[in-house]
JSON list of C-alpha atoms in Angstrom, two decimals:
[
{"chain": "A", "resi": 1, "resn": "MET", "atom": "CA", "xyz": [-2.19, -0.75, 19.05]},
{"chain": "A", "resi": 2, "resn": "THR", "atom": "CA", "xyz": [-3.53, -3.86, 17.67]},
{"chain": "A", "resi": 3, "resn": "ASP", "atom": "CA", "xyz": [-2.26, -7.72, 17.69]},
{"chain": "A", "resi": 4, "resn": "GLY", "atom": "CA", "xyz": [-0.02, -6.74, 20.50]},
{"chain": "A", "resi": 5, "resn": "ARG", "atom": "CA", "xyz": [2.49, -5.01, 18.23]},
{"chain": "A", "resi": 6, "resn": "SER", "atom": "CA", "xyz": [4.26, -1.77, 18.71]},
{"chain": "A", "resi": 7, "resn": "ALA", "atom": "CA", "xyz": [3.21, 1.15, 16.45]},
{"chain": "A", "resi": 8, "resn": "ALA", "atom": "CA", "xyz": [6.59, 0.68, 14.62]},
{"chain": "A", "resi": 9, "resn": "GLN", "atom": "CA", "xyz": [5.64, -3.30, 13.77]},
{"chain": "A", "resi": 10, "resn": "GLN", "atom": "CA", "xyz": [2.00, -2.24, 12.53]},
{"chain": "A", "resi": 11, "resn": "PRO", "atom": "CA", "xyz": [1.18, -1.41, 9.16]},
{"chain": "A", "resi": 12, "resn": "LEU", "atom": "CA", "xyz": [1.30, 2.23, 8.17]},
{"chain": "A", "resi": 13, "resn": "ALA", "atom": "CA", "xyz": [-2.39, 2.14, 7.49]},
{"chain": "A", "resi": 14, "resn": "ALA", "atom": "CA", "xyz": [-3.30, 0.98, 10.79]},
{"chain": "A", "resi": 15, "resn": "VAL", "atom": "CA", "xyz": [-1.38, 3.27, 12.67]},
{"chain": "A", "resi": 16, "resn": "HIS", "atom": "CA", "xyz": [-2.65, 6.26, 10.91]},
{"chain": "A", "resi": 17, "resn": "GLY", "atom": "CA", "xyz": [-6.30, 4.96, 10.39]},
{"chain": "A", "resi": 18, "resn": "ILE", "atom": "CA", "xyz": [-6.03, 5.03, 6.42]},
{"chain": "A", "resi": 19, "resn": "GLU", "atom": "CA", "xyz": [-8.43, 2.65, 4.64]},
{"chain": "A", "resi": 20, "resn": "MET", "atom": "CA", "xyz": [-6.94, 0.33, 2.43]},
{"chain": "A", "resi": 21, "resn": "PRO", "atom": "CA", "xyz": [-7.56, 1.06, -1.23]},
{"chain": "A", "resi": 22, "resn": "ASP", "atom": "CA", "xyz": [-9.72, -1.54, -3.12]},
{"chain": "A", "resi": 23, "resn": "ALA", "atom": "CA", "xyz": [-7.14, -3.30, -5.34]},
{"chain": "A", "resi": 24, "resn": "ASP", "atom": "CA", "xyz": [-9.59, -3.49, -8.04]},
{"chain": "A", "resi": 25, "resn": "THR", "atom": "CA", "xyz": [-9.40, 0.54, -8.60]},
{"chain": "A", "resi": 26, "resn": "LEU", "atom": "CA", "xyz": [-5.39, 0.60, -8.69]},
{"chain": "A", "resi": 27, "resn": "THR", "atom": "CA", "xyz": [-3.48, 1.04, -11.70]},
{"chain": "A", "resi": 28, "resn": "GLY", "atom": "CA", "xyz": [-0.71, -1.55, -12.76]},
{"chain": "A", "resi": 29, "resn": "PRO", "atom": "CA", "xyz": [2.14, 0.97, -11.65]},
{"chain": "A", "resi": 30, "resn": "GLN", "atom": "CA", "xyz": [0.18, 1.50, -8.09]},
{"chain": "A", "resi": 31, "resn": "LEU", "atom": "CA", "xyz": [0.00, -2.21, -7.70]},
{"chain": "A", "resi": 32, "resn": "GLU", "atom": "CA", "xyz": [3.58, -2.79, -8.64]},
{"chain": "A", "resi": 33, "resn": "GLY", "atom": "CA", "xyz": [4.89, -0.15, -6.21]},
{"chain": "A", "resi": 34, "resn": "TRP", "atom": "CA", "xyz": [5.82, 2.48, -9.01]},
{"chain": "A", "resi": 35, "resn": "ASP", "atom": "CA", "xyz": [3.25, 5.08, -8.25]},
{"chain": "A", "resi": 36, "resn": "CYS", "atom": "CA", "xyz": [1.41, 5.84, -4.82]},
{"chain": "A", "resi": 37, "resn": "ALA", "atom": "CA", "xyz": [-1.38, 3.75, -3.93]},
{"chain": "A", "resi": 38, "resn": "LEU", "atom": "CA", "xyz": [-3.20, 6.84, -2.41]},
{"chain": "A", "resi": 39, "resn": "CYS", "atom": "CA", "xyz": [-2.43, 9.84, -4.95]},
{"chain": "A", "resi": 40, "resn": "GLY", "atom": "CA", "xyz": [-0.97, 7.94, -7.89]},
{"chain": "A", "resi": 41, "resn": "ARG", "atom": "CA", "xyz": [2.05, 10.14, -8.20]},
{"chain": "A", "resi": 42, "resn": "ARG", "atom": "CA", "xyz": [5.48, 8.55, -8.98]},
{"chain": "A", "resi": 43, "resn": "LEU", "atom": "CA", "xyz": [7.28, 7.40, -5.83]},
{"chain": "A", "resi": 44, "resn": "MET", "atom": "CA", "xyz": [10.67, 9.05, -5.25]},
{"chain": "A", "resi": 45, "resn": "ALA", "atom": "CA", "xyz": [10.78, 7.92, -1.47]},
{"chain": "A", "resi": 46, "resn": "ASP", "atom": "CA", "xyz": [8.25, 5.58, -0.26]},
{"chain": "A", "resi": 47, "resn": "GLN", "atom": "CA", "xyz": [6.91, 3.50, 2.80]},
{"chain": "A", "resi": 48, "resn": "LEU", "atom": "CA", "xyz": [4.96, 0.63, 2.95]},
{"chain": "A", "resi": 49, "resn": "LEU", "atom": "CA", "xyz": [1.26, 1.31, 3.46]},
{"chain": "A", "resi": 50, "resn": "GLY", "atom": "CA", "xyz": [0.06, -2.45, 4.05]},
{"chain": "A", "resi": 51, "resn": "THR", "atom": "CA", "xyz": [-0.92, -5.43, 1.86]},
{"chain": "A", "resi": 52, "resn": "VAL", "atom": "CA", "xyz": [-4.06, -5.94, 0.08]},
{"chain": "A", "resi": 53, "resn": "ALA", "atom": "CA", "xyz": [-5.48, -9.14, -1.67]},
{"chain": "A", "resi": 54, "resn": "TRP", "atom": "CA", "xyz": [-5.58, -8.94, -5.57]},
{"chain": "A", "resi": 55, "resn": "SER", "atom": "CA", "xyz": [-7.31, -11.07, -7.83]},
{"chain": "A", "resi": 56, "resn": "CYS", "atom": "CA", "xyz": [-6.51, -11.68, -11.56]},
{"chain": "A", "resi": 57, "resn": "GLY", "atom": "CA", "xyz": [-8.83, -14.37, -13.06]},
{"chain": "A", "resi": 58, "resn": "SER", "atom": "CA", "xyz": [-8.61, -17.20, -10.63]},
{"chain": "A", "resi": 59, "resn": "ARG", "atom": "CA", "xyz": [-5.48, -16.17, -9.16]},
{"chain": "A", "resi": 60, "resn": "THR", "atom": "CA", "xyz": [-5.27, -14.30, -5.97]},
{"chain": "A", "resi": 61, "resn": "ARG", "atom": "CA", "xyz": [-2.00, -12.87, -4.62]},
{"chain": "A", "resi": 62, "resn": "GLU", "atom": "CA", "xyz": [-1.16, -10.59, -1.54]},
{"chain": "A", "resi": 63, "resn": "VAL", "atom": "CA", "xyz": [0.33, -7.16, -2.98]},
{"chain": "A", "resi": 64, "resn": "GLU", "atom": "CA", "xyz": [2.26, -4.75, -0.90]},
{"chain": "A", "resi": 65, "resn": "LEU", "atom": "CA", "xyz": [0.94, -1.15, -1.33]},
{"chain": "A", "resi": 66, "resn": "TRP", "atom": "CA", "xyz": [3.69, 1.72, -1.28]},
{"chain": "A", "resi": 67, "resn": "VAL", "atom": "CA", "xyz": [2.95, 5.38, -0.62]},
{"chain": "A", "resi": 68, "resn": "CYS", "atom": "CA", "xyz": [4.77, 8.72, -0.57]},
{"chain": "A", "resi": 69, "resn": "ARG", "atom": "CA", "xyz": [7.27, 9.38, 2.17]},
{"chain": "A", "resi": 70, "resn": "PRO", "atom": "CA", "xyz": [6.29, 11.69, 3.88]},
{"chain": "A", "resi": 71, "resn": "LEU", "atom": "CA", "xyz": [2.87, 10.75, 3.64]},
{"chain": "A", "resi": 72, "resn": "CYS", "atom": "CA", "xyz": [0.64, 12.45, 1.00]},
{"chain": "A", "resi": 73, "resn": "VAL", "atom": "CA", "xyz": [-2.61, 12.30, 2.96]}
]
């Protein structure tokens, strides 16, 4: 556990030891939560992987990344 939070409160990536993808390598549908951030397939059932910083021009924002449920890895 990190930050004193239980596993249920931690991002899925931290709990499963998954490295967060580089936001610059993801497609629009992956960044928008339509497709899995890990495998790229269309999401039918999803779960939050975590958040990443994504920059577009001079603007940076936090983007939630969603993955397959059950986990596709």
